PDB file of C-alpha atoms and ligand atoms in Angstrom:
ATOM      1  CA  MET A   1     -15.234 -36.090 -37.621  1.00 42.00           C
ATOM      2  CA  ALA A   2     -13.436 -39.190 -39.730  1.00 41.00           C
ATOM      3  CA  THR A   3     -15.805 -39.255 -42.430  1.00 42.00           C
ATOM      4  CA  ILE A   4     -13.239 -38.160 -44.824  1.00 46.00           C
ATOM      5  CA  GLN A   5     -11.371 -41.515 -44.504  1.00 65.00           C
ATOM      6  CA  TRP A   6     -14.192 -43.584 -45.776  1.00 76.00           C
ATOM      7  CA  PHE A   7     -15.612 -42.667 -48.779  1.00 82.00           C
ATOM      8  CA  PRO A   8     -18.900 -45.002 -49.603  1.00 85.00           C
ATOM      9  CA  GLY A   9     -16.525 -46.186 -52.383  1.00 89.00           C
ATOM     10  CA  HIS A  10     -13.921 -47.371 -50.113  1.00 88.00           C
ATOM     11  CA  MET A  11     -16.464 -48.947 -47.494  1.00 90.00           C
ATOM     12  CA  ALA A  12     -18.133 -51.049 -50.614  1.00 91.00           C
ATOM     13  CA  LYS A  13     -14.454 -51.968 -51.887  1.00 91.00           C
ATOM     14  CA  ALA A  14     -13.376 -52.962 -48.075  1.00 90.00           C
ATOM     15  CA  ARG A  15     -16.478 -55.084 -47.270  1.00 92.00           C
ATOM     16  CA  ARG A  16     -16.235 -56.715 -50.707  1.00 93.00           C
ATOM     17  CA  HIS A  17     -12.746 -57.732 -50.101  1.00 91.00           C
ATOM     18  CA  ILE A  18     -13.377 -59.020 -46.645  1.00 93.00           C
ATOM     19  CA  GLN A  19     -16.588 -61.022 -48.075  1.00 94.00           C
ATOM     20  CA  GLU A  20     -13.730 -62.837 -50.607  1.00 92.00           C
ATOM     21  CA  GLN A  21     -11.369 -63.491 -47.796  1.00 93.00           C
ATOM     22  CA  LEU A  22     -14.033 -64.633 -45.603  1.00 95.00           C
ATOM     23  CA  LYS A  23     -14.901 -67.668 -47.902  1.00 93.00           C
ATOM     24  CA  LEU A  24     -11.266 -68.945 -47.025  1.00 92.00           C
ATOM     25  CA  VAL A  25     -11.243 -69.302 -43.453  1.00 95.00           C
ATOM     26  CA  ASP A  26     -13.063 -71.286 -40.601  1.00 94.00           C
ATOM     27  CA  LEU A  27     -12.369 -68.601 -37.859  1.00 97.00           C
ATOM     28  CA  VAL A  28     -12.815 -64.709 -37.753  1.00 98.00           C
ATOM     29  CA  ILE A  29     -10.530 -62.974 -35.130  1.00 98.00           C
ATOM     30  CA  GLU A  30     -11.893 -59.672 -34.796  1.00 98.00           C
ATOM     31  CA  ILE A  31      -9.344 -57.263 -32.870  1.00 98.00           C
ATOM     32  CA  SER A  32     -10.780 -54.461 -30.939  1.00 98.00           C
ATOM     33  CA  ASP A  33      -9.265 -51.930 -28.506  1.00 98.00           C
ATOM     34  CA  ALA A  34      -9.908 -52.879 -24.872  1.00 98.00           C
ATOM     35  CA  ARG A  35     -10.085 -49.201 -23.908  1.00 98.00           C
ATOM     36  CA  ILE A  36     -13.062 -48.882 -26.066  1.00 98.00           C
ATOM     37  CA  PRO A  37     -14.388 -52.258 -26.546  1.00 98.00           C
ATOM     38  CA  GLU A  38     -17.508 -51.242 -28.250  1.00 97.00           C
ATOM     39  CA  SER A  39     -16.720 -48.097 -29.847  1.00 97.00           C
ATOM     40  CA  SER A  40     -13.593 -49.653 -31.562  1.00 97.00           C
ATOM     41  CA  ARG A  41     -15.939 -52.476 -33.547  1.00 97.00           C
ATOM     42  CA  ASN A  42     -16.856 -51.983 -36.993  1.00 95.00           C
ATOM     43  CA  PRO A  43     -20.857 -51.814 -37.044  1.00 92.00           C
ATOM     44  CA  MET A  44     -21.305 -54.452 -40.065  1.00 92.00           C
ATOM     45  CA  LEU A  45     -18.955 -57.038 -38.772  1.00 95.00           C
ATOM     46  CA  ASN A  46     -21.302 -59.298 -37.232  1.00 92.00           C
ATOM     47  CA  GLU A  47     -23.515 -59.316 -40.458  1.00 92.00           C
ATOM     48  CA  LEU A  48     -20.503 -59.778 -42.574  1.00 94.00           C
ATOM     49  CA  VAL A  49     -19.336 -62.746 -40.455  1.00 94.00           C
ATOM     50  CA  GLN A  50     -22.724 -64.417 -40.250  1.00 87.00           C
ATOM     51  CA  GLN A  51     -22.439 -68.123 -39.428  1.00 87.00           C
ATOM     52  CA  LYS A  52     -18.605 -68.315 -39.276  1.00 94.00           C
ATOM     53  CA  ALA A  53     -16.938 -68.750 -35.908  1.00 97.00           C
ATOM     54  CA  HIS A  54     -16.297 -65.420 -34.650  1.00 97.00           C
ATOM     55  CA  LEU A  55     -13.768 -64.735 -31.792  1.00 98.00           C
ATOM     56  CA  LEU A  56     -13.185 -61.122 -30.124  1.00 98.00           C
ATOM     57  CA  VAL A  57      -9.929 -60.246 -29.133  1.00 98.00           C
ATOM     58  CA  LEU A  58      -9.724 -57.351 -26.699  1.00 98.00           C
ATOM     59  CA  ASN A  59      -6.115 -56.053 -27.085  1.00 98.00           C
ATOM     60  CA  LYS A  60      -4.057 -53.258 -25.612  1.00 98.00           C
ATOM     61  CA  THR A  61      -5.295 -54.566 -22.226  1.00 98.00           C
ATOM     62  CA  ASP A  62      -2.124 -53.319 -20.453  1.00 98.00           C
ATOM     63  CA  LEU A  63      -3.417 -49.964 -21.201  1.00 98.00           C
ATOM     64  CA  ALA A  64      -6.950 -50.606 -20.187  1.00 98.00           C
ATOM     65  CA  ASP A  65      -8.746 -50.833 -16.577  1.00 97.00           C
ATOM     66  CA  GLU A  66      -8.782 -54.361 -15.713  1.00 97.00           C
ATOM     67  CA  ARG A  67     -12.082 -54.471 -14.052  1.00 96.00           C
ATOM     68  CA  LEU A  68     -13.514 -53.175 -17.100  1.00 97.00           C
ATOM     69  CA  THR A  69     -11.948 -55.337 -19.168  1.00 98.00           C
ATOM     70  CA  SER A  70     -13.313 -58.658 -17.420  1.00 97.00           C
ATOM     71  CA  ALA A  71     -16.485 -57.039 -17.276  1.00 97.00           C
ATOM     72  CA  TRP A  72     -16.423 -56.362 -20.915  1.00 98.00           C
ATOM     73  CA  LYS A  73     -15.580 -60.039 -21.381  1.00 98.00           C
ATOM     74  CA  ASN A  74     -18.421 -61.101 -19.297  1.00 97.00           C
ATOM     75  CA  TYR A  75     -20.730 -59.169 -21.168  1.00 97.00           C
ATOM     76  CA  TYR A  76     -19.878 -60.307 -24.438  1.00 97.00           C
ATOM     77  CA  GLN A  77     -19.443 -63.776 -23.573  1.00 96.00           C
ATOM     78  CA  ASP A  78     -23.105 -63.574 -21.955  1.00 95.00           C
ATOM     79  CA  ASN A  79     -24.404 -62.732 -25.359  1.00 95.00           C
ATOM     80  CA  GLY A  80     -22.396 -65.496 -27.351  1.00 95.00           C
ATOM     81  CA  LEU A  81     -19.550 -64.141 -28.425  1.00 96.00           C
ATOM     82  CA  PRO A  82     -16.214 -65.561 -27.315  1.00 97.00           C
ATOM     83  CA  VAL A  83     -13.536 -63.097 -25.967  1.00 98.00           C
ATOM     84  CA  LEU A  84      -9.665 -63.326 -25.694  1.00 98.00           C
ATOM     85  CA  THR A  85      -8.183 -60.655 -23.794  1.00 98.00           C
ATOM     86  CA  THR A  86      -4.467 -59.779 -24.357  1.00 98.00           C
ATOM     87  CA  ASP A  87      -1.841 -57.359 -24.885  1.00 97.00           C
ATOM     88  CA  SER A  88       0.115 -58.330 -28.136  1.00 94.00           C
ATOM     89  CA  GLN A  89       2.750 -55.940 -27.398  1.00 91.00           C
ATOM     90  CA  HIS A  90       4.257 -58.061 -24.665  1.00 92.00           C
ATOM     91  CA  LYS A  91       2.289 -61.098 -24.569  1.00 91.00           C
ATOM     92  CA  GLN A  92       2.405 -64.321 -26.624  1.00 90.00           C
ATOM     93  CA  PRO A  93      -1.515 -64.820 -27.629  1.00 93.00           C
ATOM     94  CA  LEU A  94      -0.754 -68.083 -29.489  1.00 93.00           C
ATOM     95  CA  GLY A  95      -1.452 -70.494 -26.485  1.00 94.00           C
ATOM     96  CA  PRO A  96      -4.576 -69.382 -25.491  1.00 96.00           C
ATOM     97  CA  LEU A  97      -5.905 -68.370 -28.946  1.00 97.00           C
ATOM     98  CA  LEU A  98      -5.585 -71.978 -30.098  1.00 95.00           C
ATOM     99  CA  LYS A  99      -7.322 -73.400 -26.694  1.00 96.00           C
ATOM    100  CA  ILE A 100     -10.513 -71.143 -27.648  1.00 97.00           C
ATOM    101  CA  ALA A 101     -10.188 -71.750 -31.408  1.00 96.00           C
ATOM    102  CA  ASN A 102      -9.912 -75.478 -30.934  1.00 94.00           C
ATOM    103  CA  GLU A 103     -12.802 -75.589 -28.755  1.00 95.00           C
ATOM    104  CA  MET A 104     -15.176 -73.172 -30.963  1.00 96.00           C
ATOM    105  CA  LEU A 105     -14.257 -75.479 -33.963  1.00 95.00           C
ATOM    106  CA  ALA A 106     -14.289 -78.786 -32.183  1.00 93.00           C
ATOM    107  CA  ASP A 107     -17.228 -80.175 -34.249  1.00 91.00           C
ATOM    108  CA  LYS A 108     -15.983 -79.121 -37.325  1.00 89.00           C
ATOM    109  CA  LEU A 109     -12.441 -80.691 -36.722  1.00 88.00           C
ATOM    110  CA  LYS A 110     -14.235 -83.825 -35.274  1.00 89.00           C
ATOM    111  CA  LEU A 111     -16.102 -84.349 -38.569  1.00 88.00           C
ATOM    112  CA  GLN A 112     -12.559 -83.881 -40.580  1.00 85.00           C
ATOM    113  CA  HIS A 113     -11.222 -86.490 -38.309  1.00 85.00           C
ATOM    114  CA  GLU A 114     -14.171 -88.843 -38.948  1.00 89.00           C
ATOM    115  CA  ARG A 115     -13.735 -88.319 -42.489  1.00 88.00           C
ATOM    116  CA  GLY A 116     -10.298 -89.412 -42.576  1.00 85.00           C
ATOM    117  CA  ILE A 117      -8.843 -85.810 -43.007  1.00 79.00           C
ATOM    118  CA  GLN A 118      -5.748 -86.201 -40.667  1.00 73.00           C
ATOM    119  CA  SER A 119      -4.405 -82.513 -40.769  1.00 73.00           C
ATOM    120  CA  SER A 120      -6.587 -80.428 -38.463  1.00 82.00           C
ATOM    121  CA  VAL A 121      -5.495 -77.024 -39.478  1.00 89.00           C
ATOM    122  CA  ILE A 122      -7.613 -74.207 -38.707  1.00 94.00           C
ATOM    123  CA  ARG A 123      -7.666 -71.125 -41.085  1.00 94.00           C
ATOM    124  CA  ALA A 124      -8.480 -67.619 -39.770  1.00 97.00           C
ATOM    125  CA  MET A 125      -8.348 -64.197 -40.424  1.00 97.00           C
ATOM    126  CA  CYS A 126      -7.973 -61.247 -38.348  1.00 97.00           C
ATOM    127  CA  ILE A 127     -10.412 -58.157 -38.835  1.00 97.00           C
ATOM    128  CA  GLY A 128     -10.542 -54.854 -36.990  1.00 96.00           C
ATOM    129  CA  ILE A 129     -10.591 -51.063 -37.688  1.00 95.00           C
ATOM    130  CA  PRO A 130      -7.511 -49.187 -38.011  1.00 93.00           C
ATOM    131  CA  ASN A 131      -4.595 -49.157 -35.176  1.00 94.00           C
ATOM    132  CA  SER A 132      -6.727 -51.694 -33.014  1.00 96.00           C
ATOM    133  CA  GLY A 133      -3.312 -53.577 -33.032  1.00 95.00           C
ATOM    134  CA  LYS A 134      -3.668 -56.157 -36.019  1.00 95.00           C
ATOM    135  CA  SER A 135      -0.293 -56.041 -37.215  1.00 93.00           C
ATOM    136  CA  THR A 136       0.928 -56.687 -33.627  1.00 94.00           C
ATOM    137  CA  PHE A 137      -1.238 -59.290 -32.823  1.00 95.00           C
ATOM    138  CA  LEU A 138      -0.173 -61.126 -36.078  1.00 94.00           C
ATOM    139  CA  ASN A 139       3.437 -60.598 -35.862  1.00 91.00           C
ATOM    140  CA  ARG A 140       3.420 -61.921 -32.369  1.00 92.00           C
ATOM    141  CA  LEU A 141       1.456 -64.886 -32.930  1.00 91.00           C
ATOM    142  CA  VAL A 142       3.526 -66.295 -35.909  1.00 88.00           C
ATOM    143  CA  GLY A 143       6.989 -64.589 -34.668  1.00 80.00           C
ATOM    144  CA  LYS A 144       9.630 -65.578 -37.011  1.00 65.00           C
ATOM    145  CA  ASN A 145       7.738 -68.679 -38.109  1.00 53.00           C
ATOM    146  CA  VAL A 146       6.825 -66.513 -41.350  1.00 55.00           C
ATOM    147  CA  ALA A 147       6.694 -69.610 -43.546  1.00 49.00           C
ATOM    148  CA  VAL A 148       4.238 -68.196 -46.221  1.00 53.00           C
ATOM    149  CA  THR A 149       2.631 -70.354 -48.722  1.00 51.00           C
ATOM    150  CA  GLY A 150       1.273 -69.290 -51.700  1.00 49.00           C
ATOM    151  CA  ASN A 151      -1.480 -70.065 -53.910  1.00 47.00           C
ATOM    152  CA  ARG A 152      -3.420 -73.008 -52.333  1.00 49.00           C
ATOM    153  CA  PRO A 153      -5.953 -74.808 -55.125  1.00 45.00           C
ATOM    154  CA  GLY A 154      -9.224 -72.472 -54.784  1.00 47.00           C
ATOM    155  CA  VAL A 155      -7.357 -69.838 -52.895  1.00 47.00           C
ATOM    156  CA  THR A 156      -7.575 -66.105 -54.225  1.00 49.00           C
ATOM    157  CA  LYS A 157      -4.103 -65.452 -56.282  1.00 58.00           C
ATOM    158  CA  ASN A 158      -1.868 -63.251 -53.769  1.00 65.00           C
ATOM    159  CA  GLN A 159      -3.318 -64.326 -50.567  1.00 75.00           C
ATOM    160  CA  ASN A 160      -0.499 -65.806 -48.405  1.00 86.00           C
ATOM    161  CA  TRP A 161      -1.000 -68.052 -45.483  1.00 90.00           C
ATOM    162  CA  LEU A 162       1.217 -67.300 -42.241  1.00 91.00           C
ATOM    163  CA  LYS A 163       1.725 -70.494 -40.412  1.00 88.00           C
ATOM    164  CA  THR A 164       1.870 -70.737 -36.561  1.00 89.00           C
ATOM    165  CA  LYS A 165       3.632 -73.532 -34.559  1.00 86.00           C
ATOM    166  CA  GLN A 166       0.518 -75.172 -34.243  1.00 88.00           C
ATOM    167  CA  ASN A 167      -2.308 -75.931 -36.464  1.00 89.00           C
ATOM    168  CA  LEU A 168      -3.517 -72.487 -37.072  1.00 93.00           C
ATOM    169  CA  GLU A 169      -2.879 -70.694 -40.430  1.00 93.00           C
ATOM    170  CA  ILE A 170      -3.829 -66.945 -40.746  1.00 94.00           C
ATOM    171  CA  LEU A 171      -4.269 -65.002 -44.011  1.00 94.00           C
ATOM    172  CA  ASP A 172      -1.287 -62.410 -43.883  1.00 90.00           C
ATOM    173  CA  THR A 173      -3.395 -59.294 -44.877  1.00 89.00           C
ATOM    174  CA  PRO A 174      -5.885 -58.308 -41.960  1.00 93.00           C
ATOM    175  CA  GLY A 175      -9.270 -57.185 -43.087  1.00 93.00           C
ATOM    176  CA  VAL A 176      -9.665 -53.268 -42.375  1.00 93.00           C
ATOM    177  CA  LEU A 177     -13.250 -51.858 -41.950  1.00 93.00           C
ATOM    178  CA  TRP A 178     -14.186 -48.297 -40.838  1.00 92.00           C
ATOM    179  CA  PRO A 179     -15.340 -47.415 -37.059  1.00 92.00           C
ATOM    180  CA  LYS A 180     -18.328 -46.166 -36.034  1.00 90.00           C
ATOM    181  CA  PHE A 181     -17.722 -42.611 -36.766  1.00 81.00           C
ATOM    182  CA  GLU A 182     -21.130 -41.131 -36.976  1.00 83.00           C
ATOM    183  CA  ASP A 183     -21.667 -40.572 -33.570  1.00 91.00           C
ATOM    184  CA  GLU A 184     -19.769 -37.437 -31.986  1.00 94.00           C
ATOM    185  CA  LEU A 185     -18.710 -39.360 -28.482  1.00 96.00           C
ATOM    186  CA  ILE A 186     -17.744 -42.560 -30.294  1.00 96.00           C
ATOM    187  CA  GLY A 187     -15.448 -40.422 -32.542  1.00 95.00           C
ATOM    188  CA  GLN A 188     -13.921 -38.601 -29.488  1.00 97.00           C
ATOM    189  CA  LYS A 189     -13.254 -41.748 -27.899  1.00 98.00           C
ATOM    190  CA  LEU A 190     -11.403 -42.927 -31.436  1.00 97.00           C
ATOM    191  CA  ALA A 191      -9.328 -39.930 -31.837  1.00 96.00           C
ATOM    192  CA  LEU A 192      -8.003 -40.073 -27.998  1.00 98.00           C
ATOM    193  CA  THR A 193      -7.151 -43.613 -28.121  1.00 97.00           C
ATOM    194  CA  GLY A 194      -5.436 -43.166 -31.756  1.00 96.00           C
ATOM    195  CA  ALA A 195      -7.755 -44.934 -33.982  1.00 94.00           C
ATOM    196  CA  ILE A 196      -8.229 -41.581 -36.143  1.00 91.00           C
ATOM    197  CA  LYS A 197      -5.740 -39.914 -38.165  1.00 87.00           C
ATOM    198  CA  GLU A 198      -4.260 -36.948 -37.235  1.00 88.00           C
ATOM    199  CA  GLY A 199      -5.447 -33.817 -38.719  1.00 89.00           C
ATOM    200  CA  LEU A 200      -8.930 -35.329 -38.822  1.00 89.00           C
ATOM    201  CA  TYR A 201      -9.858 -33.839 -35.570  1.00 93.00           C
ATOM    202  CA  HIS A 202      -8.779 -30.934 -33.519  1.00 96.00           C
ATOM    203  CA  GLU A 203      -6.434 -31.643 -30.292  1.00 97.00           C
ATOM    204  CA  ASP A 204      -8.215 -29.196 -28.253  1.00 97.00           C
ATOM    205  CA  ASP A 205     -11.461 -30.988 -28.789  1.00 97.00           C
ATOM    206  CA  ILE A 206     -10.140 -34.185 -27.747  1.00 98.00           C
ATOM    207  CA  ALA A 207      -8.362 -32.874 -24.952  1.00 98.00           C
ATOM    208  CA  LEU A 208     -11.412 -31.246 -23.614  1.00 98.00           C
ATOM    209  CA  PHE A 209     -13.257 -34.356 -24.115  1.00 98.00           C
ATOM    210  CA  ALA A 210     -10.414 -36.107 -22.119  1.00 98.00           C
ATOM    211  CA  ILE A 211     -10.557 -33.625 -19.238  1.00 98.00           C
ATOM    212  CA  HIS A 212     -14.251 -34.168 -18.822  1.00 98.00           C
ATOM    213  CA  PHE A 213     -14.008 -37.784 -18.989  1.00 98.00           C
ATOM    214  CA  LEU A 214     -11.133 -37.865 -16.338  1.00 98.00           C
ATOM    215  CA  ARG A 215     -12.831 -35.413 -13.942  1.00 97.00           C
ATOM    216  CA  ALA A 216     -16.179 -37.697 -14.134  1.00 96.00           C
ATOM    217  CA  ASN A 217     -14.425 -41.075 -13.999  1.00 96.00           C
ATOM    218  CA  TYR A 218     -11.152 -40.815 -12.446  1.00 96.00           C
ATOM    219  CA  PRO A 219     -10.871 -37.501 -10.571  1.00 96.00           C
ATOM    220  CA  ASN A 220      -7.598 -37.912  -9.092  1.00 97.00           C
ATOM    221  CA  VAL A 221      -5.683 -38.113 -12.394  1.00 97.00           C
ATOM    222  CA  ILE A 222      -5.654 -34.313 -13.016  1.00 98.00           C
ATOM    223  CA  PRO A 223      -4.547 -33.228  -9.643  1.00 98.00           C
ATOM    224  CA  LYS A 224      -2.249 -36.080  -9.649  1.00 97.00           C
ATOM    225  CA  VAL A 225      -0.488 -36.167 -12.839  1.00 98.00           C
ATOM    226  CA  TYR A 226      -0.774 -32.557 -13.876  1.00 98.00           C
ATOM    227  CA  GLY A 227      -0.810 -31.052 -10.159  1.00 97.00           C
ATOM    228  CA  MET A 228      -3.827 -28.948 -10.646  1.00 97.00           C
ATOM    229  CA  THR A 229      -4.904 -27.457  -7.155  1.00 97.00           C
ATOM    230  CA  ALA A 230      -8.492 -27.972  -5.624  1.00 96.00           C
ATOM    231  CA  GLU A 231      -9.188 -24.136  -6.520  1.00 97.00           C
ATOM    232  CA  GLN A 232      -8.152 -24.811 -10.116  1.00 97.00           C
ATOM    233  CA  LEU A 233     -10.439 -27.661 -10.165  1.00 96.00           C
ATOM    234  CA  LYS A 234     -13.361 -25.842  -9.768  1.00 97.00           C
ATOM    235  CA  LEU A 235     -12.967 -24.159 -13.068  1.00 98.00           C
ATOM    236  CA  SER A 236     -14.645 -25.071 -16.203  1.00 98.00           C
ATOM    237  CA  ASP A 237     -13.139 -27.653 -18.575  1.00 98.00           C
ATOM    238  CA  PRO A 238     -12.006 -24.851 -21.095  1.00 98.00           C
ATOM    239  CA  ASP A 239     -10.637 -22.636 -18.056  1.00 98.00           C
ATOM    240  CA  LEU A 240      -8.817 -25.913 -16.697  1.00 98.00           C
ATOM    241  CA  LEU A 241      -7.185 -26.660 -19.973  1.00 98.00           C
ATOM    242  CA  LEU A 242      -6.005 -23.111 -20.385  1.00 97.00           C
ATOM    243  CA  ALA A 243      -4.495 -23.342 -16.479  1.00 98.00           C
ATOM    244  CA  MET A 244      -2.857 -26.602 -17.472  1.00 98.00           C
ATOM    245  CA  THR A 245      -1.063 -24.865 -20.405  1.00 98.00           C
ATOM    246  CA  LYS A 246       0.335 -21.884 -18.508  1.00 97.00           C
ATOM    247  CA  LYS A 247       1.515 -24.290 -15.828  1.00 97.00           C
ATOM    248  CA  TYR A 248       3.558 -26.225 -18.220  1.00 97.00           C
ATOM    249  CA  GLY A 249       4.981 -22.790 -19.516  1.00 97.00           C
ATOM    250  CA  TYR A 250       3.341 -23.246 -22.867  1.00 97.00           C
ATOM    251  CA  ARG A 251       1.850 -19.724 -22.390  1.00 95.00           C
ATOM    252  CA  ASP A 252      -1.536 -19.558 -24.383  1.00 93.00           C
ATOM    253  CA  ASP A 253      -0.544 -22.677 -26.723  1.00 97.00           C
ATOM    254  CA  PHE A 254      -3.373 -24.608 -25.700  1.00 96.00           C
ATOM    255  CA  ASP A 255      -2.734 -26.970 -28.816  1.00 97.00           C
ATOM    256  CA  ARG A 256       0.464 -28.087 -27.421  1.00 98.00           C
ATOM    257  CA  MET A 257      -1.221 -28.774 -23.988  1.00 98.00           C
ATOM    258  CA  SER A 258      -3.819 -30.871 -25.859  1.00 98.00           C
ATOM    259  CA  THR A 259      -1.524 -32.558 -27.924  1.00 98.00           C
ATOM    260  CA  LYS A 260       0.565 -33.677 -24.349  1.00 98.00           C
ATOM    261  CA  ILE A 261      -2.967 -34.644 -22.906  1.00 98.00           C
ATOM    262  CA  ILE A 262      -3.820 -36.887 -25.875  1.00 98.00           C
ATOM    263  CA  LEU A 263      -0.227 -38.776 -25.990  1.00 98.00           C
ATOM    264  CA  ASP A 264      -0.051 -39.060 -21.981  1.00 98.00           C
ATOM    265  CA  TYR A 265      -3.421 -40.817 -22.008  1.00 98.00           C
ATOM    266  CA  ARG A 266      -2.038 -43.203 -25.483  1.00 98.00           C
ATOM    267  CA  ARG A 267       1.090 -44.246 -23.782  1.00 97.00           C
ATOM    268  CA  GLY A 268      -0.580 -44.922 -20.209  1.00 97.00           C
ATOM    269  CA  ALA A 269       0.999 -42.093 -18.275  1.00 98.00           C
ATOM    270  CA  LEU A 270      -2.689 -41.250 -17.162  1.00 98.00           C
ATOM    271  CA  GLY A 271      -3.169 -44.902 -15.760  1.00 97.00           C
ATOM    272  CA  ARG A 272      -5.127 -47.835 -17.139  1.00 98.00           C
ATOM    273  CA  LEU A 273      -8.389 -46.183 -18.508  1.00 98.00           C
ATOM    274  CA  THR A 274     -11.203 -47.528 -20.077  1.00 98.00           C
ATOM    275  CA  LEU A 275     -13.390 -45.150 -21.792  1.00 98.00           C
ATOM    276  CA  GLU A 276     -16.622 -46.986 -21.869  1.00 97.00           C
ATOM    277  CA  GLN A 277     -18.540 -49.476 -19.443  1.00 96.00           C
ATOM    278  CA  PRO A 278     -20.698 -52.404 -20.361  1.00 96.00           C
ATOM    279  CA  PRO A 279     -24.294 -52.582 -19.015  1.00 88.00           C
ATOM    280  CA  VAL A 280     -23.901 -52.982 -14.915  1.00 84.00           C
ATOM    281  CA  GLU A 281     -24.835 -56.485 -14.532  1.00 81.00           C
ATOM    282  CA  SER A 282     -21.808 -57.369 -16.591  1.00 84.00           C
ATOM    283  CA  GLN A 283     -19.617 -55.658 -13.955  1.00 84.00           C
ATOM    284  CA  VAL A 284     -20.337 -58.132 -11.133  1.00 82.00           C
ATOM    285  CA  ILE A 285     -17.003 -59.731 -10.267  1.00 79.00           C
ATOM    286  CA  ARG A 286     -17.110 -63.500 -10.795  1.00 78.00           C
ATOM    287  CA  PRO A 287     -14.836 -66.120  -9.814  1.00 72.00           C
TER     288      PRO A 287
HETATM  289  N1  GDP B   1       0.443 -50.660 -25.241  1.00 61.13           N
HETATM  290  C1  GDP B   1      -0.080 -51.560 -26.389  1.00 61.13           C
HETATM  291  N2  GDP B   1       0.004 -51.010 -27.698  1.00 61.13           N
HETATM  292  C2  GDP B   1      -0.333 -51.844 -28.375  1.00 61.13           C
HETATM  293  C3  GDP B   1      -0.676 -53.297 -28.473  1.00 61.13           C
HETATM  294  N3  GDP B   1      -0.981 -53.757 -29.850  1.00 61.13           N
HETATM  295  C4  GDP B   1      -0.693 -52.941 -30.820  1.00 61.13           C
HETATM  296  N4  GDP B   1      -0.250 -51.632 -29.872  1.00 61.13           N
HETATM  297  C5  GDP B   1       0.173 -50.407 -30.605  1.00 61.13           C
HETATM  298  O1  GDP B   1      -0.981 -50.114 -31.209  1.00 61.13           O
HETATM  299  C6  GDP B   1      -0.671 -49.266 -32.360  1.00 61.13           C
HETATM  300  C7  GDP B   1      -1.128 -49.732 -33.561  1.00 61.13           C
HETATM  301  O2  GDP B   1      -0.736 -51.042 -33.864  1.00 61.13           O
HETATM  302  P1  GDP B   1      -1.043 -51.973 -35.240  1.00 61.13           P
HETATM  303  O3  GDP B   1      -0.513 -53.473 -35.059  1.00 61.13           O
HETATM  304  O4  GDP B   1      -0.124 -50.941 -36.366  1.00 61.13           O
HETATM  305  O5  GDP B   1      -2.459 -51.794 -35.652  1.00 61.13           O
HETATM  306  P2  GDP B   1      -3.246 -52.139 -37.157  1.00 61.13           P
HETATM  307  O6  GDP B   1      -3.432 -51.023 -37.611  1.00 61.13           O
HETATM  308  O7  GDP B   1      -4.451 -52.862 -36.559  1.00 61.13           O
HETATM  309  O8  GDP B   1      -2.348 -53.087 -37.780  1.00 61.13           O
HETATM  310  C8  GDP B   1       0.849 -49.492 -32.542  1.00 61.13           C
HETATM  311  O9  GDP B   1       1.794 -48.185 -32.331  1.00 61.13           O
HETATM  312  C9  GDP B   1       1.277 -50.675 -31.838  1.00 61.13           C
HETATM  313  O10 GDP B   1       2.790 -50.703 -31.150  1.00 61.13           O
HETATM  314  C10 GDP B   1      -0.976 -53.655 -27.187  1.00 61.13           C
HETATM  315  O11 GDP B   1      -1.361 -54.953 -26.874  1.00 61.13           O
HETATM  316  N5  GDP B   1      -0.551 -52.728 -26.209  1.00 61.13           N
HETATM  317 MG1   MG B   2      -1.450 -52.829 -39.544  1.00 61.13          MG
END
């Protein structure tokens, strides 16, 4: 589905680039989309990051199901991956990020201190698939504080650091990695959330996926948002899409209706809907 975006050559290049950047940082901040926490992660990232401190940011929580966001957080943390949940479009994540980062790197910072190194700067980089919110997150972290510092000794040329108000510096260019596009269902979730470029999927396929998902998981949405009747809800997914198209006065232009459904989902007009769930044991509510 989205294979066109990532030729093997592009992937190898992205990988090499990130390997170079990784040498410069103490902490890797992986950004994924809280609506599809697992599907919006790069399949190779764990292997690339290896022994570096690695934090997962579940971003766009304003659009995700709160209960499932905390379930996903439990799930990753139970598996040894620290998690920060945020909505970087509206919230300032610097405070919570610093707290976690300083905890994660406590040993290293203590060692530096013992060696008489006064500055306890943490160097970090953001990595994620396209559209997960890397730029938004970075902007929010550094705000107007974009005091870019150029080439440090031993630092790759043209690699600039963004300073935050505290002891955190971040590479100005986030690492972009490809999503897990080989699985059709994952591709559909990526397309619905906007991680795949327009033109690389058919709107009607994605709308049908959305309709199917909504009926199975959030059955009130279609009747409530689109005013479909109990009788119409007995139709098959494609026939329901046609009925919705007619109701909106789009005649037989189901592509137009499909685009509407997709955009409605993306802007949160269908509610806060997460498209995938962690294993059930992570879904137990914890204090
Ligand atoms: N609702 C919401 N939208 C977000 C959030 N973070 C980013 N976005 C939006 O998601 C889209 C992609 O964000 P961007 O930062 O460009 O992603 P990048 O490709 O990873 O750099 C933009 O339209 C952002 O406004 C968030 O936390 N909540
Ligand atoms: Mg960006």
